[in-house]
Amino acid sequence: MASTTKRDGYHHGDLRQALLDAGMELVTERGLEGFTLREVARRAGVSHAAPYHHFEDRDALVTALALDAFGRFGTAMERAGRRARSGPVERIRALGIAYVRFALDEPERFTLMFRAELRSSEEATPVERAGLASYQLLIDAVTEAQGEGVIAVGHGPQIVSLMAWSTVHGLATLLVDGPMRRQAGTWRAVQPTVDAVIDDLVEGLRRP
Amino acid sequence: MASTTKRDGYHHGDLRQALLDAGMELVTERGLEGFTLREVARRAGVSHAAPYHHFEDRDALVTALALDAFGRFGTAMERAGRRARSGPVERIRALGIAYVRFALDEPERFTLMFRAELRSSEEATPVERAGLASYQLLIDAVTEAQGEGVIAVGHGPQIVSLMAWSTVHGLATLLVDGPMRRQAGTWRAVQPTVDAVIDDLVEGLRRP
DNA sequence: TGTACATCAGTGAACGCGCGTTCACTGATGTAC
DNA sequence: TGTACATCAGTGAACGCGCGTTCACTGATGTAC
């Protein structure tokens, strides 16, 4: 049965997916502050107690949403990395652009991914591990580029990767969530700016 | 009368400041989600209705906290800019380090500054204007450096400034709020890393 | 220096609200025979 | 093919809770004379 069919009677069909959809919509509109289980249920057209048959509690639903977001993000990054065929430096560029693009295309998912509330302070959660997996793609590209001698090796791959990650993460954050929010809007509107910034980043890394 | 003296009777002395202190403490511990006016009043040792004599409502207190944070941030940035005496490139470096340092020294204030909830989507709020004033320091330094020909001029000062801002903002965000949170901790612990990343940034900008 | 009085800055009871969660229930579905 | 029954996935009432905000109040303070 398709995930978004209307309910056909007493039973819903695929309430779990409907709750995830409604939850994402609610996070988009109101942020995590305005996220309530009852409102999610309302939007899914179901009583407020029904979600408990699919998620243990409110936190479990939020965590499921974050994991879903990381899944999509990881897919986007892998695809970008695979498409770049002209060497590790271009792969770094492609990963950076894909990072910012994902943030602009799916601002609510991007924001959700980095909410500190989703991570315990003690140990790495599944949500956290999902994020670090994508980072490894960048580290690999940097390591390869330094091995080939095409980017500076003044600092090790850890530092250079962190610097590149900082730049794209900062750019994405400023555009989506931060002070540039109003100027930003869609990916199409800011693509030239993003290209230029990442160009500066990549040129700065390149060995003279 | 000092701002933090214990109350001497029926009247508090400086409840407004005490509420700001308690509010900051509460934001630190629980984030903006867990921020309630009643808890702030409780921590200030005052009835839950008392804050209404000093702040119109909950939002007004949160906004006051954000403005206070931006004030301290702006002061730190100006001081860093003034201290750097060996030309615009070193000023860029100093501003970057001060940016990340502020975030690590005052993580709760830093986080608060960039919460989207504090900004209307329509017009620039006072909170927003406070943030952009500090950005101008960076743009000035980049413009001056490009004028002297000591950093690349491939892209205009807007792009180069945005790139530099993105890097320091991203680094600060990742260290304070993001996936590197657990490794980070205090400024002392990460200073070498921050220095190295900003060094890579500045060297990348430098004209070959 | 005293006194009357306005004003300021607190108090505590009360309001309505929506929340997360629990519970006994019931209708729909699937399976064994 | 029909029937009994277990199980699944909903419902709706109810719980206790803390919230933001309002209100009439009152104690403390400052000022005019």
Coordinates of C-alpha atoms (C1' of nucleotides) in Angstrom, one line a residue:
Chain A
M1 CA 0.0 0.0 0.0
A2 CA 1.3 3.4 -0.9
S3 CA 2.6 5.5 1.9
T4 CA 0.4 8.5 1.5
T5 CA -3.0 7.0 0.5
K6 CA -6.0 8.3 2.4
R7 CA -7.2 6.2 5.2
D8 CA -9.8 3.7 4.1
G9 CA -11.7 3.2 7.3
Y10 CA -10.8 2.5 10.9
H11 CA -7.2 1.6 10.1
H12 CA -4.9 4.1 8.5
G13 CA -2.7 2.1 6.2
D14 CA 0.7 3.6 6.9
L15 CA 0.3 5.8 9.9
R16 CA 4.0 5.6 10.7
Q17 CA 5.0 7.3 7.5
A18 CA 2.1 9.7 7.7
L19 CA 3.3 10.8 11.1
L20 CA 6.8 11.3 9.8
D21 CA 5.5 13.4 6.9
A22 CA 3.3 15.5 9.2
G23 CA 6.1 15.8 11.7
M24 CA 8.5 17.2 9.0
E25 CA 5.9 19.6 7.9
L26 CA 5.4 20.8 11.5
V27 CA 9.1 21.2 12.1
T28 CA 9.3 23.2 8.9
E29 CA 6.6 25.6 10.0
R30 CA 7.2 26.0 13.7
G31 CA 10.6 24.7 14.5
L32 CA 11.4 22.2 17.2
E33 CA 9.9 24.5 19.8
G34 CA 6.5 24.3 18.3
F35 CA 6.7 20.6 17.7
T36 CA 4.1 18.7 19.7
L37 CA 2.9 15.2 19.3
R38 CA -0.7 16.2 19.5
E39 CA -0.3 18.6 16.6
V40 CA 1.4 15.9 14.5
A41 CA -1.5 13.6 15.2
R42 CA -4.0 16.3 14.3
R43 CA -2.2 16.8 11.0
A44 CA -2.2 13.1 10.3
G45 CA -5.9 13.1 10.9
V46 CA -5.7 10.7 13.8
S47 CA -6.4 10.9 17.5
H48 CA -3.7 12.2 19.7
A49 CA -3.1 8.8 21.3
A50 CA -2.6 6.9 18.0
P51 CA 1.1 7.9 17.5
Y52 CA 2.0 5.8 20.6
H53 CA 1.4 2.7 18.6
H54 CA 4.3 3.7 16.3
F55 CA 6.7 5.7 18.4
E56 CA 7.5 5.2 22.0
D57 CA 7.2 8.9 22.8
R58 CA 7.7 12.4 21.4
D59 CA 11.5 12.1 21.4
A60 CA 11.4 8.9 19.5
L61 CA 9.5 10.7 16.7
V62 CA 11.9 13.6 16.6
T63 CA 14.9 11.2 16.5
A64 CA 13.3 9.3 13.6
L65 CA 12.9 12.6 11.7
A66 CA 16.6 13.5 12.3
L67 CA 17.8 10.1 11.2
D68 CA 15.7 10.3 8.1
A69 CA 17.2 13.7 7.3
F70 CA 20.7 12.4 7.8
G71 CA 19.9 9.5 5.5
R72 CA 18.9 11.9 2.7
F73 CA 21.9 14.1 3.4
G74 CA 24.3 11.2 3.2
T75 CA 22.8 10.1 -0.1
A76 CA 23.2 13.5 -1.6
M77 CA 26.8 13.7 -0.5
E78 CA 27.7 10.3 -1.8
R79 CA 26.1 11.0 -5.1
A80 CA 28.0 14.3 -5.4
G81 CA 31.3 12.6 -4.6
R82 CA 30.6 9.9 -7.2
R83 CA 29.8 12.4 -9.9
A84 CA 33.0 14.3 -9.6
R85 CA 35.4 12.6 -12.0
S86 CA 38.3 14.9 -12.4
G87 CA 40.3 14.3 -9.3
P88 CA 40.1 14.9 -5.6
V89 CA 40.2 18.7 -5.7
E90 CA 37.1 18.8 -7.9
R91 CA 35.6 16.2 -5.5
I92 CA 36.1 18.6 -2.6
R93 CA 34.4 21.3 -4.6
A94 CA 31.5 19.1 -5.5
L95 CA 31.0 17.9 -1.9
G96 CA 31.0 21.5 -0.7
I97 CA 28.4 22.6 -3.2
A98 CA 26.3 19.6 -2.5
Y99 CA 26.5 20.4 1.2
V100 CA 25.2 24.0 0.8
R101 CA 22.7 23.0 -1.8
F102 CA 21.2 20.4 0.5
A103 CA 20.9 23.0 3.2
L104 CA 19.1 25.4 0.9
D105 CA 16.9 22.8 -0.7
E106 CA 15.8 21.2 2.6
P107 CA 16.4 23.9 5.2
E108 CA 14.2 22.3 7.8
R109 CA 15.9 18.9 7.5
F110 CA 19.3 20.6 7.6
T111 CA 18.4 22.6 10.7
L112 CA 17.1 19.5 12.4
M113 CA 20.2 17.6 11.8
F114 CA 22.3 19.9 13.8
R115 CA 20.1 20.5 16.8
A116 CA 22.1 19.8 19.9
E117 CA 19.1 18.5 21.8
L118 CA 19.2 15.4 19.6
R119 CA 22.6 14.4 21.0
S120 CA 23.4 13.1 24.4
S121 CA 26.4 14.7 26.0
E122 CA 27.9 11.4 27.0
E123 CA 28.1 9.0 24.1
A124 CA 27.7 9.2 20.3
T125 CA 24.1 8.6 19.3
P126 CA 23.0 7.0 16.1
V127 CA 22.1 10.5 14.9
E128 CA 25.7 11.6 15.5
R129 CA 27.3 8.6 13.8
A130 CA 25.1 9.3 10.8
G131 CA 26.6 12.8 10.5
L132 CA 30.3 11.7 10.9
A133 CA 30.0 9.2 8.1
S134 CA 29.5 11.9 5.6
Y135 CA 32.4 13.8 6.9
Q136 CA 34.7 10.9 6.1
L137 CA 34.0 11.5 2.4
L138 CA 35.6 14.9 2.8
I139 CA 38.6 13.7 4.8
D140 CA 39.2 11.0 2.1
A141 CA 39.2 13.6 -0.7
V142 CA 41.6 15.9 1.2
T143 CA 43.9 13.0 2.0
E144 CA 44.0 11.9 -1.6
A145 CA 44.6 15.5 -2.8
Q146 CA 47.5 16.0 -0.4
G147 CA 48.9 12.6 -1.4
E148 CA 48.9 13.8 -5.0
G149 CA 50.4 17.1 -4.0
V150 CA 47.7 19.2 -5.6
I151 CA 46.7 21.0 -2.4
A152 CA 48.8 22.5 0.4
V153 CA 50.2 20.2 3.0
G154 CA 51.1 22.8 5.6
H155 CA 48.6 21.2 8.0
G156 CA 47.5 17.7 8.0
P157 CA 44.3 16.4 6.5
Q158 CA 42.4 16.7 9.8
I159 CA 43.0 20.5 9.9
V160 CA 42.4 21.1 6.2
S161 CA 39.2 19.0 6.2
L162 CA 38.0 20.8 9.3
M163 CA 38.7 24.1 7.6
A164 CA 36.8 23.1 4.5
W165 CA 33.9 21.7 6.5
S166 CA 33.8 24.8 8.6
T167 CA 33.5 27.0 5.5
V168 CA 30.7 25.1 3.9
H169 CA 28.9 24.5 7.2
G170 CA 29.2 28.1 8.1
L171 CA 28.0 29.3 4.7
A172 CA 25.0 26.9 4.8
T173 CA 24.1 28.0 8.3
L174 CA 24.4 31.7 7.5
L175 CA 22.3 31.3 4.4
V176 CA 19.6 29.1 5.9
D177 CA 19.3 30.1 9.5
G178 CA 21.4 33.1 10.1
P179 CA 21.7 36.7 9.2
M180 CA 21.7 36.2 5.4
R181 CA 18.4 34.3 5.6
R182 CA 16.4 37.1 4.1
Q183 CA 18.7 37.6 1.1
A184 CA 19.0 33.9 0.5
G185 CA 15.7 32.1 -0.3
T186 CA 16.2 29.4 -2.9
W187 CA 19.2 27.6 -4.2
R188 CA 18.8 29.3 -7.6
A189 CA 19.0 32.7 -6.1
V190 CA 22.3 32.2 -4.2
Q191 CA 24.0 29.6 -6.5
P192 CA 26.4 32.2 -8.0
T193 CA 27.4 33.4 -4.5
V194 CA 27.9 29.9 -3.2
D195 CA 29.9 29.0 -6.3
A196 CA 32.1 32.0 -5.8
V197 CA 32.7 31.3 -2.1
I198 CA 33.6 27.7 -2.6
D199 CA 35.8 28.7 -5.5
D200 CA 37.7 30.9 -3.2
L201 CA 37.9 28.1 -0.7
V202 CA 39.2 25.6 -3.2
E203 CA 41.7 28.1 -4.8
G204 CA 43.0 28.8 -1.4
L205 CA 43.7 25.2 -0.7
R206 CA 45.3 24.6 -4.1
R207 CA 49.1 24.3 -4.1
P208 CA 50.6 27.4 -5.7
Chain B
M1 CA 23.6 50.0 44.5
A2 CA 25.5 47.0 43.2
S3 CA 23.7 44.9 40.7
T4 CA 23.9 41.6 42.5
T5 CA 23.4 42.5 46.2
K6 CA 20.9 40.3 48.0
R7 CA 17.5 41.9 48.4
D8 CA 17.2 43.9 51.5
G9 CA 13.5 43.5 52.1
Y10 CA 10.4 43.9 50.1
H11 CA 12.2 45.6 47.2
H12 CA 14.8 43.9 45.3
G13 CA 17.4 46.5 44.4
D14 CA 18.1 45.6 40.8
L15 CA 15.7 43.0 39.7
R16 CA 16.0 43.8 36.1
Q17 CA 19.7 42.8 36.1
A18 CA 19.0 39.8 38.4
L19 CA 16.4 38.6 35.8
L20 CA 18.9 39.0 33.0
D21 CA 21.5 37.0 35.0
A22 CA 19.1 34.3 35.9
G23 CA 17.8 34.2 32.3
M24 CA 21.2 33.7 30.9
E25 CA 21.9 31.0 33.4
L26 CA 18.7 29.2 32.5
V27 CA 19.4 29.5 28.8
T28 CA 22.8 28.0 29.4
E29 CA 21.3 25.0 31.2
R30 CA 18.2 24.3 29.3
G31 CA 18.4 26.1 26.0
L32 CA 15.7 28.3 24.7
E33 CA 13.2 25.4 24.7
G34 CA 13.5 25.1 28.5
F35 CA 13.3 28.9 29.0
T36 CA 10.3 29.9 31.0
L37 CA 9.5 33.2 32.7
R38 CA 8.4 31.4 35.8
E39 CA 11.6 29.6 36.2
V40 CA 13.6 32.8 35.7
A41 CA 11.6 34.4 38.4
R42 CA 12.1 31.4 40.7
R43 CA 15.9 31.7 40.2
A44 CA 15.8 35.4 40.9
G45 CA 14.0 34.6 44.1
V46 CA 10.9 36.5 43.2
S47 CA 7.3 35.8 42.5
H48 CA 6.4 34.8 39.0
A49 CA 4.5 38.0 38.4
A50 CA 7.4 40.3 39.3
P51 CA 9.2 40.2 36.0
Y52 CA 6.3 42.0 34.3
H53 CA 7.3 45.2 36.1
H54 CA 10.6 45.0 34.1
F55 CA 9.8 43.2 30.8
E56 CA 6.7 43.4 28.8
D57 CA 6.6 39.6 28.3
R58 CA 8.7 36.6 27.8
D59 CA 9.9 37.6 24.4
A60 CA 11.0 40.9 25.6
L61 CA 13.3 39.2 28.1
V62 CA 14.7 36.9 25.5
T63 CA 15.4 39.7 23.2
A64 CA 17.1 41.7 25.9
L65 CA 19.4 38.7 26.5
A66 CA 20.2 38.5 22.8
L67 CA 21.0 42.2 22.6
D68 CA 23.2 41.9 25.6
A69 CA 25.1 39.0 24.0
F70 CA 25.5 41.0 20.8
G71 CA 26.9 43.9 22.8
R72 CA 29.5 41.8 24.4
F73 CA 30.3 40.1 21.1
G74 CA 30.7 43.5 19.4
T75 CA 33.0 44.7 22.1
A76 CA 35.2 41.6 21.8
M77 CA 35.5 42.0 18.1
E78 CA 36.3 45.7 18.2
R79 CA 39.0 45.1 20.8
A80 CA 40.5 42.3 18.7
G81 CA 40.5 44.5 15.6
R82 CA 42.2 47.4 17.5
R83 CA 44.9 45.2 18.9
A84 CA 46.1 43.9 15.6
R85 CA 48.7 46.4 14.5
S86 CA 50.5 44.8 11.7
G87 CA 48.2 45.4 8.8
P88 CA 44.8 44.2 7.5
V89 CA 45.7 40.5 7.0
E90 CA 46.7 40.2 10.6
R91 CA 43.5 42.0 11.5
I92 CA 41.5 39.4 9.6
R93 CA 43.2 36.7 11.5
A94 CA 42.7 38.4 14.8
L95 CA 39.0 39.0 14.1
G96 CA 38.6 35.3 13.2
I97 CA 40.3 34.1 16.4
A98 CA 38.3 36.4 18.5
Y99 CA 35.1 35.2 16.9
V100 CA 35.7 31.6 17.7
R101 CA 37.1 32.4 21.1
F102 CA 34.0 34.3 22.0
A103 CA 31.9 31.3 20.9
L104 CA 33.9 29.0 23.1
D105 CA 34.1 31.3 26.1
E106 CA 30.4 32.1 26.1
P107 CA 28.8 29.3 24.2
E108 CA 25.3 30.1 25.5
R109 CA 25.5 33.7 24.4
F110 CA 26.9 32.7 21.1
T111 CA 24.1 30.2 20.5
L112 CA 21.5 32.7 21.5
M113 CA 22.7 35.3 19.1
F114 CA 22.0 33.2 16.1
R115 CA 18.6 31.7 17.0
A116 CA 16.3 32.4 14.1
E117 CA 13.3 32.8 16.4
L118 CA 14.7 36.1 17.5
R119 CA 14.4 37.7 14.1
S120 CA 11.3 38.6 12.2
S121 CA 11.1 37.4 8.7
E122 CA 10.0 40.8 7.4
E123 CA 12.3 43.5 8.6
A124 CA 15.7 43.8 10.3
T125 CA 15.3 43.8 14.1
P126 CA 17.6 45.5 16.5
V127 CA 19.1 42.1 17.2
E128 CA 19.9 41.6 13.6
R129 CA 21.4 45.1 13.1
A130 CA 23.7 44.4 16.1
G131 CA 25.1 41.4 14.3
L132 CA 25.7 43.1 11.0
A133 CA 27.7 45.9 12.6
S134 CA 30.4 43.5 13.6
Y135 CA 30.5 42.0 10.2
Q136 CA 31.4 45.4 8.8
L137 CA 34.8 45.2 10.7
L138 CA 35.7 42.2 8.6
I139 CA 34.6 43.7 5.3
D140 CA 36.7 46.8 6.0
A141 CA 39.8 44.7 6.7
V142 CA 39.3 42.6 3.6
T143 CA 38.7 45.7 1.5
E144 CA 41.9 47.3 2.9
A145 CA 43.9 44.2 2.3
Q146 CA 42.7 43.9 -1.3
G147 CA 43.5 47.6 -1.8
E148 CA 47.1 47.0 -0.6
G149 CA 47.3 43.9 -2.9
V150 CA 48.2 41.6 -0.1
I151 CA 45.3 39.1 -0.6
A152 CA 43.8 37.7 -3.7
V153 CA 41.3 39.9 -5.6
G154 CA 39.8 37.2 -7.8
H155 CA 36.5 37.9 -6.2
G156 CA 35.3 41.1 -4.6
P157 CA 35.4 42.0 -0.9
Q158 CA 31.8 40.8 -0.4
I159 CA 32.6 37.3 -1.5
V160 CA 36.0 37.1 0.3
S161 CA 34.4 38.4 3.5
L162 CA 31.6 36.0 3.3
M163 CA 34.0 33.2 2.8
A164 CA 36.0 34.2 5.8
W165 CA 32.9 34.7 7.9
S166 CA 31.6 31.4 6.8
T167 CA 34.8 29.7 7.9
V168 CA 34.9 31.2 11.4
H169 CA 31.2 30.9 11.9
G170 CA 31.2 27.3 10.8
L171 CA 34.2 26.5 13.0
A172 CA 32.6 28.1 16.0
T173 CA 29.3 26.4 15.4
L174 CA 30.8 23.0 14.9
L175 CA 32.9 23.3 18.1
V176 CA 30.2 24.8 20.3
D177 CA 27.0 23.3 19.1
G178 CA 27.7 20.7 16.6
P179 CA 29.3 17.4 16.1
M180 CA 32.7 18.4 17.6
R181 CA 31.1 19.5 20.8
R182 CA 32.3 16.7 22.9
Q183 CA 35.9 17.0 21.8
A184 CA 35.9 20.8 22.2
G185 CA 35.2 21.9 25.7
T186 CA 37.2 25.0 26.6
W187 CA 39.1 27.5 24.6
R188 CA 42.4 26.3 25.9
A189 CA 41.7 22.8 24.7
V190 CA 41.0 23.7 21.1
Q191 CA 43.2 26.8 20.7
P192 CA 45.8 25.0 18.6
T193 CA 43.2 23.6 16.3
V194 CA 41.5 26.9 15.9
D195 CA 44.9 28.6 15.2
A196 CA 45.7 26.0 12.6
V197 CA 42.4 26.3 10.8
I198 CA 42.4 30.1 10.7
D199 CA 46.0 29.9 9.6
D200 CA 44.9 27.8 6.6
L201 CA 42.2 30.3 5.9
V202 CA 44.5 33.3 6.0
E203 CA 47.2 31.6 4.0
G204 CA 44.7 30.7 1.4
L205 CA 43.6 34.3 1.1
R206 CA 47.1 35.6 0.8
R207 CA 48.3 36.6 -2.6
P208 CA 50.9 34.1 -3.8
Chain C
dT1 C1' 12.1 67.2 61.4
dG2 C1' 7.4 65.3 60.7
dT3 C1' 3.7 64.1 58.2
dA4 C1' 0.5 63.1 54.1
dC5 C1' 0.4 61.1 50.1
dA6 C1' 1.7 59.5 45.4
dT7 C1' 4.2 56.2 43.2
dC8 C1' 6.9 52.2 42.6
dA9 C1' 7.9 47.3 42.8
dG10 C1' 6.7 43.6 44.9
dT11 C1' 2.9 39.4 46.2
dG12 C1' -0.2 35.5 45.6
dA13 C1' -4.5 33.8 43.8
dA14 C1' -6.7 32.8 39.7
dC15 C1' -7.6 32.2 34.6
dG16 C1' -7.5 29.3 30.6
dC17 C1' -4.6 26.6 27.8
dG18 C1' -2.3 22.8 25.5
dC19 C1' 0.8 19.5 26.5
dG20 C1' 2.6 14.3 27.2
dT21 C1' 1.0 10.2 28.6
dT22 C1' -2.1 6.4 30.3
dC23 C1' -6.0 3.6 30.1
dA24 C1' -10.0 0.8 29.1
dC25 C1' -12.3 0.4 25.1
dT26 C1' -13.5 -1.2 20.3
dG27 C1' -13.5 -1.9 15.4
dA28 C1' -10.9 -4.2 11.7
dT29 C1' -7.9 -7.7 10.1
dG30 C1' -5.7 -12.2 9.8
dT31 C1' -5.4 -17.1 10.8
dA32 C1' -6.5 -21.9 12.4
dC33 C1' -9.5 -25.3 11.8
Chain D
dT1 C1' -16.3 -21.5 2.6
dG2 C1' -17.6 -20.3 7.3
dT3 C1' -16.6 -19.5 12.0
dA4 C1' -14.1 -18.6 16.4
dC5 C1' -10.7 -16.1 18.1
dA6 C1' -6.3 -13.6 18.8
dT7 C1' -4.1 -9.6 17.6
dC8 C1' -3.4 -5.2 15.8
dA9 C1' -4.3 -0.3 15.5
dG10 C1' -7.3 2.8 16.3
dT11 C1' -10.5 6.0 19.8
dG12 C1' -11.8 9.3 23.4
dA13 C1' -11.9 10.4 28.3
dA14 C1' -9.0 11.5 31.8
dC15 C1' -4.7 12.5 34.6
dG16 C1' -1.6 16.0 36.4
dC17 C1' 1.4 19.5 35.0
dG18 C1' 3.6 24.0 34.2
dC19 C1' 3.0 27.6 31.5
dG20 C1' 2.0 32.9 30.3
dT21 C1' -0.6 36.4 31.8
dT22 C1' -3.9 39.3 34.6
dC23 C1' -5.6 41.2 38.7
dA24 C1' -6.4 43.4 43.0
dC25 C1' -3.6 43.9 46.7
dT26 C1' 0.2 45.8 49.8
dG27 C1' 4.6 47.1 51.7
dA28 C1' 8.4 50.3 50.8
dT29 C1' 10.2 54.5 49.1
dG30 C1' 10.5 59.3 47.8
dT31 C1' 8.7 64.0 47.8
dA32 C1' 6.1 68.3 48.9
dC33 C1' 5.1 71.1 52.4

